[in-house]
Amino acid sequence: MDRRHFISRSAGMGLVSWLYSQPLWAATDHAAHHSGMETAQGSSGLKTVPAMDLLPESKLASGLPHLALKPLPNASAKTGTFQATLTAAAHEIELVAGIKTTVWLYNGQIPGPLIEAYEGDEVEVRFVNQLAQASTIHWHGLPVPPEQDGNPQDAVPADGERVYRFKLPTDCAGTYWYHPHPHGDTPEQVYRGLAGLFIVRSKSDPLAGFAEQHLVISDLKLDAQGQIPDNTADDWMNGREGQFVLVNGQRNPVVTIAGRQRLRLWNACSARYLRLAIPGQKLTLVGTDGGLLEAPVPLNELLLVPGQRVELLVGDGKTVQTSLKALIYDRQKMGGQNMNDIVAETERTLATLNLIAGPTPAIPTRLRQIADPGKATALKKVEFSEKMSMAGGVHSMNFLVNGKSYDMNRHDLTSRVGEVEIWEVFNNSHMDHPFHLHGTQFVVLDSRLDGKRRNAPFRALHDTINLRPYETVRIKTIQHHKGLRMFHCHILEHEGQGMMAQLLVK
Ligand code: C2O
Ligand code: CU
Ligand code: CU
């Protein structure tokens, strides 16, 4: 049965009035969940606005040449050391001709700067927080010690600063990113523009001979005045999706690919699922979140969910005009007041691709070996669920992990350093949710849906993986540092409302 029909038939008026009496449920829900913390931090709570008119998509220029990401210059002259400063601050920029849009950015850049470092490097990033609220920098996917990983407990106050220091271990070459992770305010800080990129390189990269380009896919919502509005009730429910999907901050840029090239793609959207395809071309998947696969995998399309990254080889030297598409993907969003409130999914062109003649290095048949983590000696069970509640006389939706809403003062699970674990993650809900685990990478063993078991088709390293409604995914993983780690849904509005829990590694 269609989810929208499910909602309209089974829930009736109660749910409808709940969804559309927005400021109420928002304020009450948040107060109920986080009262202690919020008062302590003086946070304004979960801001919610009614649905509004949006700026027409055509107002944003499109078809311009793809801009390369701006690198974060290394201030250190010492080899093996990367040193730089990231400053988070509000800026006014002209995204739309004639309109000044207020955005929150790292070093004034959209997307944030690209950090490039090598395995084994010592990284030292000074973070200057010029926002009016506390923030952190979380190094999504990187194996950094917990106290350097921008946990909500380690918030840098407004006008404060700190230095993040970590050494990149060997064997962590891959495609990562960084974004804020303060308690409660992560969704807003990210949708206002705070996110940057991190590539760890290996000195022995089997794909070093390929020219490389970077496509950071992000989502942007602008109201009719060209400003970034707060979340609506629907954004909080389904995860925020704007009218714009940008690549390196541009609408439908033209990416010229000479010969065969290596593309790194990031899904930095708060909630948008990207079912990617390039009509007329095979996608040669060579890497995932945690770096290269063991061998290239030819695909017709691939699903890149919020938080995930991939590396592809694209082009064969023949001249073709095509595009990078996001095909329709139904992630079972919940319905609103009437069926028309959920914007119908449409196929989108994310970028125009100009494939032209150029060098076509051969695709290696082997890329690397991903070691089996070994025999698991511990089992963790995680369940994502959604629950309708009537807290304080107001209908609200709770997004839960193992039946509980996030509490930064509680640890939910315990692990031991170096122990091989199987995590069985179950999505006991009607909607897709991307599961993300901090501090490490994992391999997927298998998944179970509708009574059918499916083994992972190939070995790959992930830190974020999608779960279909009622799907169970089994992963194998190891934590390498003592301390506190988060795991959560990477639809940031769900994370912000409590679909997050904590792992204490001893
Ligand atoms: Cu991308 Cu807990 O984060
Ligand atoms: Cu993360
Ligand atoms: Cu979710």
Coordinates of C-alpha atoms and ligand atoms in Angstrom, one line a residue:
M1 CA 0.0 0.0 0.0
D2 CA 1.1 3.5 -0.8
R3 CA 2.5 5.3 2.3
R4 CA 0.5 8.4 1.6
H5 CA -2.7 6.4 1.5
F6 CA -1.7 4.7 4.6
I7 CA -1.4 8.0 6.4
S8 CA -4.6 9.5 5.1
R9 CA -6.7 6.4 5.7
S10 CA -5.3 5.2 9.0
A11 CA -4.5 8.3 10.9
G12 CA -7.4 10.5 9.9
M13 CA -7.9 14.0 11.1
G14 CA -5.7 13.7 14.2
L15 CA -2.6 13.4 12.2
V16 CA -3.6 16.0 9.7
S17 CA -4.2 18.7 12.3
W18 CA -1.0 17.6 14.0
L19 CA 1.1 18.1 10.9
Y20 CA -0.3 21.5 10.1
S21 CA -0.5 23.1 13.5
Q22 CA 3.2 23.5 13.1
P23 CA 4.7 26.1 15.5
L24 CA 2.9 24.3 18.3
W25 CA 4.2 20.8 17.9
A26 CA 7.6 22.1 17.1
A27 CA 8.0 24.1 20.2
T28 CA 6.3 21.6 22.5
D29 CA 8.1 18.6 21.1
H30 CA 11.5 20.1 21.4
A31 CA 10.9 21.5 24.8
A32 CA 9.7 18.1 26.0
H33 CA 12.7 16.3 24.7
H34 CA 15.6 18.6 25.5
S35 CA 14.3 20.9 28.1
G36 CA 17.2 20.6 30.5
M37 CA 19.8 21.0 27.8
E38 CA 18.1 23.7 25.9
T39 CA 17.6 25.9 28.9
A40 CA 21.2 25.4 29.9
Q41 CA 22.4 26.4 26.5
G42 CA 19.9 29.1 26.0
S43 CA 19.0 27.7 22.6
S44 CA 15.9 28.9 20.9
G45 CA 14.5 25.4 20.4
L46 CA 13.2 23.8 17.3
K47 CA 12.2 26.6 15.0
T48 CA 9.4 25.9 12.6
V49 CA 7.8 28.1 10.0
P50 CA 4.7 27.5 7.8
A51 CA 5.2 26.4 4.2
M52 CA 6.0 29.4 2.0
D53 CA 6.4 30.4 -1.6
L54 CA 9.8 29.7 -3.0
L55 CA 12.0 31.5 -5.4
P56 CA 11.5 30.0 -8.9
E57 CA 14.3 27.7 -9.9
S58 CA 15.0 29.6 -13.0
K59 CA 16.2 32.6 -10.9
L60 CA 19.5 30.8 -10.2
A61 CA 21.9 30.8 -13.2
S62 CA 22.6 27.5 -14.7
G63 CA 24.7 26.0 -17.5
L64 CA 27.9 27.8 -16.4
P65 CA 31.3 25.9 -16.4
H66 CA 31.7 23.7 -13.4
L67 CA 33.9 25.3 -10.7
A68 CA 36.6 23.3 -9.1
L69 CA 36.5 23.2 -5.3
K70 CA 38.7 25.8 -3.6
P71 CA 41.4 24.0 -1.6
L72 CA 42.3 25.0 2.0
P73 CA 45.9 26.1 1.7
N74 CA 48.4 24.3 3.9
A75 CA 50.0 26.8 6.2
S76 CA 52.7 24.4 7.3
A77 CA 56.0 24.1 5.4
K78 CA 56.8 20.9 7.2
T79 CA 56.3 17.7 5.2
G80 CA 53.7 15.4 6.7
T81 CA 51.9 18.2 8.4
F82 CA 48.7 20.0 7.4
Q83 CA 47.8 23.2 9.2
A84 CA 45.0 25.6 8.5
T85 CA 42.2 27.6 10.0
L86 CA 38.5 27.2 9.4
T87 CA 36.3 30.1 10.4
A88 CA 32.5 29.6 10.5
A89 CA 30.6 32.9 10.1
A90 CA 27.6 34.4 8.5
H91 CA 28.1 36.0 5.1
E92 CA 26.0 37.8 2.6
I93 CA 26.5 36.5 -0.9
E94 CA 24.9 37.0 -4.2
L95 CA 23.6 33.6 -5.3
V96 CA 20.8 35.1 -7.3
A97 CA 21.6 38.2 -9.3
G98 CA 20.6 41.3 -7.4
I99 CA 19.8 39.5 -4.1
K100 CA 22.0 39.3 -1.0
T101 CA 21.4 35.9 0.7
T102 CA 22.6 35.4 4.2
V103 CA 24.5 32.1 4.5
W104 CA 26.7 30.5 7.1
L105 CA 30.0 29.4 5.6
Y106 CA 33.5 28.1 6.4
N107 CA 36.0 30.7 5.2
G108 CA 33.3 32.4 3.2
Q109 CA 33.1 29.5 0.7
I110 CA 30.2 27.5 -0.7
P111 CA 30.8 24.6 -0.5
G112 CA 33.4 24.8 2.3
P113 CA 37.1 24.5 1.4
L114 CA 38.6 21.2 0.3
I115 CA 41.3 19.8 2.7
E116 CA 43.7 17.5 0.9
A117 CA 46.2 15.5 3.0
Y118 CA 48.1 12.2 2.8
E119 CA 47.9 9.1 4.9
G120 CA 50.2 9.5 7.8
D121 CA 49.9 13.3 7.9
E122 CA 49.5 15.2 11.1
V123 CA 46.5 17.5 10.8
E124 CA 46.0 20.6 12.8
V125 CA 42.9 22.7 12.1
R126 CA 42.1 25.8 14.2
F127 CA 38.4 26.3 14.3
V128 CA 37.2 29.9 14.9
N129 CA 33.5 30.0 15.6
Q130 CA 32.1 33.4 14.6
L131 CA 28.5 32.1 14.6
A132 CA 26.0 33.4 17.1
Q133 CA 25.6 29.8 18.5
A134 CA 27.8 27.0 19.6
S135 CA 29.3 24.7 16.9
T136 CA 31.8 21.9 16.4
I137 CA 33.6 20.4 13.4
H138 CA 32.9 16.7 12.9
W139 CA 35.2 14.9 10.5
H140 CA 32.6 12.6 8.9
G141 CA 34.0 9.2 8.3
L142 CA 37.6 9.9 9.3
P143 CA 39.1 7.7 12.0
V144 CA 40.0 10.5 14.4
P145 CA 40.0 10.2 18.2
P146 CA 36.6 11.0 19.8
E147 CA 37.8 14.1 21.6
Q148 CA 38.9 15.5 18.2
D149 CA 35.8 14.5 16.3
G150 CA 33.5 17.5 17.1
N151 CA 31.1 15.6 19.4
P152 CA 28.1 17.6 20.7
Q153 CA 29.7 17.4 24.2
D154 CA 32.7 19.4 22.9
A155 CA 30.9 22.4 21.6
V156 CA 32.9 25.5 20.8
P157 CA 30.8 28.4 22.1
A158 CA 29.9 31.5 20.0
D159 CA 33.0 33.6 19.5
G160 CA 35.1 30.7 20.8
E161 CA 37.8 28.7 19.1
R162 CA 39.8 25.5 19.5
V163 CA 42.3 23.4 17.6
Y164 CA 41.5 19.9 16.2
R165 CA 44.5 17.7 16.1
F166 CA 44.8 14.2 14.6
K167 CA 47.1 11.9 12.7
L168 CA 45.7 10.3 9.6
P169 CA 46.4 6.6 9.9
T170 CA 47.7 4.5 7.0
D171 CA 45.1 2.9 4.9
C172 CA 42.5 5.6 5.3
A173 CA 42.8 7.2 1.8
G174 CA 39.3 8.1 0.8
T175 CA 36.7 10.8 0.3
Y176 CA 35.4 12.4 3.4
W177 CA 33.7 15.6 4.5
Y178 CA 33.3 17.8 7.6
H179 CA 30.3 19.6 9.0
P180 CA 29.0 21.0 12.3
H181 CA 27.7 18.6 15.0
P182 CA 26.4 20.7 17.9
H183 CA 23.5 19.5 20.0
G184 CA 20.2 20.3 18.3
D185 CA 21.5 22.8 15.8
T186 CA 23.2 20.5 13.3
P187 CA 20.4 20.6 10.7
E188 CA 20.3 24.4 10.7
Q189 CA 24.0 24.9 10.5
V190 CA 24.3 22.6 7.6
Y191 CA 21.3 23.9 5.6
R192 CA 22.6 27.4 6.0
G193 CA 25.8 26.3 4.3
L194 CA 28.3 24.8 6.7
A195 CA 30.0 21.8 5.1
G196 CA 33.4 21.2 3.6
L197 CA 35.3 18.4 1.9
F198 CA 38.3 16.2 2.9
I199 CA 40.3 13.9 0.7
V200 CA 42.9 11.7 2.1
R201 CA 45.4 10.5 -0.5
S202 CA 47.6 7.5 -0.6
K203 CA 51.2 7.7 -1.9
S204 CA 50.5 4.5 -3.8
D205 CA 47.2 5.2 -5.5
P206 CA 46.4 2.8 -8.3
L207 CA 44.3 5.5 -9.9
A208 CA 46.8 8.3 -9.7
G209 CA 47.1 8.4 -13.5
F210 CA 43.5 9.6 -13.9
A211 CA 42.6 13.3 -14.0
E212 CA 40.2 14.0 -11.2
Q213 CA 37.1 16.1 -10.7
H214 CA 34.9 16.7 -7.7
L215 CA 31.1 17.0 -7.5
V216 CA 29.7 18.0 -4.2
I217 CA 25.9 17.7 -4.4
S218 CA 24.0 19.9 -1.9
D219 CA 20.5 21.1 -1.4
L220 CA 19.3 24.7 -1.1
K221 CA 16.0 26.2 -0.3
L222 CA 15.4 29.9 -0.9
D223 CA 12.1 31.6 -0.1
A224 CA 10.6 34.1 -2.5
Q225 CA 12.9 36.9 -1.1
G226 CA 15.9 34.7 -1.8
Q227 CA 16.6 34.0 1.9
I228 CA 17.2 30.6 3.5
P229 CA 14.0 29.9 5.6
D230 CA 13.7 27.8 8.8
N231 CA 12.4 24.3 8.5
T232 CA 8.7 23.7 8.0
A233 CA 6.9 20.9 9.8
D234 CA 7.2 18.9 6.6
D235 CA 11.0 19.5 6.6
W236 CA 11.2 18.2 10.1
M237 CA 9.1 15.2 9.2
N238 CA 10.6 14.1 5.9
G239 CA 13.9 15.9 6.0
R240 CA 14.6 19.2 4.3
E241 CA 14.7 19.4 0.5
G242 CA 14.9 22.7 -1.2
Q243 CA 14.0 23.6 -4.8
F244 CA 17.6 23.7 -5.8
V245 CA 20.1 20.8 -6.0
L246 CA 23.5 22.2 -6.5
V247 CA 26.8 20.8 -7.7
N248 CA 29.8 22.7 -6.1
G249 CA 27.3 25.5 -5.3
Q250 CA 26.1 25.8 -9.0
R251 CA 22.8 24.9 -10.6
N252 CA 23.3 22.4 -13.5
P253 CA 27.0 23.3 -14.3
V254 CA 28.7 22.0 -17.4
V255 CA 31.4 19.5 -16.5
T256 CA 33.8 18.8 -19.3
I257 CA 35.4 15.3 -19.0
A258 CA 38.4 14.8 -21.3
G259 CA 39.0 11.1 -21.9
R260 CA 38.4 8.9 -18.9
Q261 CA 38.4 10.6 -15.5
R262 CA 38.0 9.9 -11.8
L263 CA 35.0 11.7 -10.3
R264 CA 34.5 12.0 -6.6
L265 CA 30.9 12.7 -5.5
W266 CA 29.5 13.7 -2.2
N267 CA 25.9 13.7 -1.1
A268 CA 26.0 16.7 1.3
C269 CA 22.2 17.2 1.2
S270 CA 20.3 17.2 4.5
A271 CA 17.8 14.6 3.3
R272 CA 17.8 14.3 -0.5
Y273 CA 18.3 10.8 -1.9
L274 CA 20.3 10.7 -5.2
R275 CA 19.7 7.9 -7.5
L276 CA 22.4 8.7 -9.9
A277 CA 22.7 7.8 -13.6
I278 CA 24.5 9.0 -16.7
P279 CA 22.2 8.2 -19.7
G280 CA 24.2 6.2 -22.3
Q281 CA 27.1 5.6 -20.0
K282 CA 28.1 2.9 -17.6
L283 CA 29.2 4.1 -14.1
T284 CA 32.4 2.4 -13.1
L285 CA 32.3 2.4 -9.3
V286 CA 35.8 2.4 -7.9
G287 CA 35.3 3.8 -4.4
T288 CA 32.9 4.3 -1.6
D289 CA 33.0 6.3 1.7
G290 CA 36.2 4.7 3.0
G291 CA 38.2 4.6 -0.2
L292 CA 38.8 2.2 -3.1
L293 CA 36.9 -1.0 -3.7
E294 CA 38.8 -4.2 -4.3
A295 CA 37.9 -4.1 -8.0
P296 CA 35.9 -1.8 -10.2
V297 CA 32.1 -2.5 -10.5
P298 CA 30.2 -1.5 -13.6
L299 CA 26.8 -0.1 -12.8
N300 CA 23.9 1.5 -14.6
E301 CA 22.9 3.6 -11.7
L302 CA 23.7 4.0 -8.0
L303 CA 21.9 5.3 -4.9
L304 CA 23.9 7.9 -3.0
V305 CA 22.1 8.7 0.2
P306 CA 22.8 11.8 2.5
G307 CA 26.3 11.6 3.9
Q308 CA 27.7 9.1 1.4
R309 CA 30.5 9.5 -1.1
V310 CA 31.6 7.5 -4.1
E311 CA 34.4 7.5 -6.7
L312 CA 33.6 6.8 -10.3
L313 CA 35.5 6.4 -13.5
V314 CA 33.6 8.2 -16.3
G315 CA 34.2 8.6 -20.1
D316 CA 36.0 6.6 -22.7
G317 CA 37.4 9.3 -25.0
K318 CA 34.4 9.4 -27.3
T319 CA 32.6 12.8 -27.7
V320 CA 29.2 12.7 -26.2
Q321 CA 26.8 15.3 -24.6
T322 CA 25.0 13.7 -21.7
S323 CA 24.2 14.6 -18.1
L324 CA 24.3 13.5 -14.5
K325 CA 20.8 12.7 -13.5
A326 CA 19.1 12.1 -10.2
L327 CA 16.3 9.6 -11.2
I328 CA 13.1 9.3 -9.3
Y329 CA 13.5 7.5 -6.0
D330 CA 10.6 7.0 -3.6
R331 CA 11.9 7.1 0.0
Q332 CA 8.4 6.8 1.4
K333 CA 7.9 10.3 2.7
M334 CA 4.9 10.9 4.8
G335 CA 1.9 12.7 3.4
G336 CA 0.6 16.1 4.5
Q337 CA -2.7 17.9 4.6
N338 CA -3.6 16.7 1.1
M339 CA -1.8 14.6 -1.4
N340 CA -0.5 17.7 -3.2
D341 CA 1.6 18.8 -0.3
I342 CA 4.2 16.3 -1.0
V343 CA 6.0 17.5 -4.1
A344 CA 6.0 14.7 -6.6
E345 CA 9.4 13.3 -7.2
T346 CA 10.8 14.3 -10.5
E347 CA 13.9 13.3 -12.4
R348 CA 16.5 16.1 -12.2
T349 CA 19.5 17.0 -14.2
L350 CA 22.3 17.7 -11.7
A351 CA 25.0 18.5 -14.2
T352 CA 25.5 18.6 -18.0
L353 CA 28.4 16.4 -19.0
N354 CA 30.5 17.1 -22.0
L355 CA 32.5 14.0 -22.7
I356 CA 35.4 14.8 -25.1
A357 CA 38.5 13.2 -26.5
G358 CA 41.4 12.8 -24.1
P359 CA 43.7 10.3 -22.3
T360 CA 41.9 7.1 -21.4
P361 CA 44.1 5.2 -18.9
A362 CA 43.2 1.6 -18.7
I363 CA 40.9 0.7 -15.8
P364 CA 43.0 -1.5 -13.4
T365 CA 41.3 -4.8 -12.7
R366 CA 42.5 -4.8 -9.0
L367 CA 42.4 -1.7 -6.8
R368 CA 43.4 -2.9 -3.4
Q369 CA 42.5 -5.5 -0.8
I370 CA 40.0 -4.8 1.9
A371 CA 40.9 -7.1 4.7
D372 CA 38.1 -9.0 6.4
P373 CA 37.9 -7.6 9.9
G374 CA 38.0 -11.1 11.3
K375 CA 35.6 -13.2 13.4
A376 CA 33.1 -11.1 15.3
T377 CA 32.9 -11.6 19.0
A378 CA 30.2 -9.0 19.8
L379 CA 26.8 -8.3 18.5
K380 CA 25.0 -4.9 18.7
K381 CA 21.3 -4.4 17.8
V382 CA 20.1 -1.0 16.6
E383 CA 16.5 -0.2 15.7
F384 CA 15.3 3.0 14.1
S385 CA 11.7 3.8 14.7
E386 CA 9.2 6.6 14.5
K387 CA 6.5 7.1 17.1
M388 CA 3.5 9.3 17.2
S389 CA 3.1 10.9 20.6
M390 CA 0.8 13.3 22.4
A391 CA 3.4 15.0 24.6
G392 CA 1.9 18.1 26.4
G393 CA -1.4 17.6 24.6
V394 CA 0.1 18.2 21.2
H395 CA 0.7 15.6 18.6
S396 CA 4.3 15.1 17.6
M397 CA 6.5 12.6 15.9
N398 CA 9.4 11.0 17.7
F399 CA 12.4 9.7 15.8
L400 CA 14.0 7.1 18.0
V401 CA 17.0 4.7 18.2
N402 CA 16.3 1.6 20.3
G403 CA 13.0 3.2 21.5
K404 CA 14.7 6.3 22.9
S405 CA 15.3 9.9 21.9
Y406 CA 18.9 11.1 21.9
D407 CA 20.3 12.1 25.3
M408 CA 23.8 13.5 25.2
N409 CA 24.3 12.5 28.9
R410 CA 23.5 8.8 28.2
H411 CA 25.5 6.1 26.5
D412 CA 23.3 3.6 24.8
L413 CA 25.8 0.9 23.8
T414 CA 29.3 -0.1 24.9
S415 CA 32.1 -1.5 22.8
R416 CA 35.7 -2.5 23.4
V417 CA 38.6 -1.0 21.5
G418 CA 39.8 -3.4 18.7
E419 CA 36.9 -5.8 19.1
V420 CA 35.3 -7.1 15.9
E421 CA 31.5 -6.5 16.1
I422 CA 28.5 -7.3 14.1
W423 CA 25.9 -4.5 14.2
E424 CA 22.4 -5.6 13.2
V425 CA 20.6 -2.4 12.2
F426 CA 16.8 -2.6 11.7
N427 CA 14.7 0.1 10.2
N428 CA 11.4 -0.5 12.0
S429 CA 9.6 2.3 10.2
H430 CA 7.8 3.4 7.1
M431 CA 10.5 5.6 5.7
D432 CA 14.0 5.1 4.4
H433 CA 16.7 6.2 6.9
P434 CA 20.5 6.4 6.3
F435 CA 22.4 4.9 9.2
H436 CA 25.7 6.5 10.0
L437 CA 28.4 5.4 12.6
H438 CA 31.1 7.7 13.7
G439 CA 34.8 7.1 14.0
T440 CA 35.3 4.1 11.8
Q441 CA 34.3 2.3 8.5
F442 CA 32.4 -0.9 8.2
V443 CA 31.7 -3.6 5.6
V444 CA 28.2 -4.7 4.9
L445 CA 27.6 -8.4 5.3
D446 CA 24.0 -8.8 4.2
S447 CA 20.5 -7.3 4.3
R448 CA 17.1 -8.8 4.9
L449 CA 13.9 -7.3 3.5
D450 CA 10.5 -9.0 3.0
G451 CA 11.9 -12.3 4.2
K452 CA 14.6 -12.3 1.5
R453 CA 18.3 -12.3 2.5
R454 CA 20.8 -10.7 0.2
N455 CA 24.6 -10.8 0.6
A456 CA 26.5 -7.6 0.0
P457 CA 27.4 -7.9 -3.7
F458 CA 31.0 -6.8 -3.2
R459 CA 33.2 -5.7 -0.3
A460 CA 33.4 -1.9 0.3
L461 CA 34.0 0.4 3.2
H462 CA 31.2 2.6 4.3
D463 CA 30.4 4.9 7.2
T464 CA 26.8 5.5 6.0
I465 CA 24.3 3.0 4.6
N466 CA 20.7 3.2 3.6
L467 CA 17.9 1.2 5.1
R468 CA 14.7 0.6 3.3
P469 CA 11.5 0.5 5.4
Y470 CA 11.6 -2.6 7.5
E471 CA 15.0 -3.6 6.2
T472 CA 17.7 -5.1 8.4
V473 CA 21.3 -4.6 7.5
R474 CA 24.2 -6.4 9.1
I475 CA 27.6 -4.7 9.2
K476 CA 31.0 -5.7 10.6
T477 CA 33.1 -3.0 12.2
I478 CA 35.8 -2.2 14.7
Q479 CA 36.3 0.9 16.9
H480 CA 39.9 2.0 17.3
H481 CA 39.8 4.6 20.0
K482 CA 38.4 4.9 23.5
G483 CA 35.7 7.4 24.0
L484 CA 32.2 8.4 23.0
R485 CA 30.9 8.0 19.4
M486 CA 27.6 8.9 17.9
F487 CA 25.5 6.8 15.5
H488 CA 22.4 8.2 13.9
C489 CA 20.2 8.8 10.9
H490 CA 21.9 11.1 8.4
I491 CA 18.7 12.8 7.5
L492 CA 19.8 15.7 9.6
E493 CA 16.3 16.7 10.7
H494 CA 15.8 13.2 12.1
E495 CA 19.2 13.3 13.8
G496 CA 18.3 16.8 15.2
Q497 CA 15.0 15.4 16.6
G498 CA 16.6 12.5 18.5
M499 CA 17.3 9.7 16.0
M500 CA 20.8 9.5 17.4
A501 CA 22.5 7.4 20.1
Q502 CA 25.8 7.1 21.7
L503 CA 28.4 4.3 21.8
L504 CA 30.9 4.3 24.7
V505 CA 34.1 2.6 23.5
K506 CA 36.2 1.3 26.4
Ligands
C2O1 CU1 27.9 13.4 9.0 CU2 27.2 12.4 12.9 O1 27.6 13.0 11.0
CU2 CU 29.8 11.4 11.1
CU3 CU 15.8 9.3 9.2

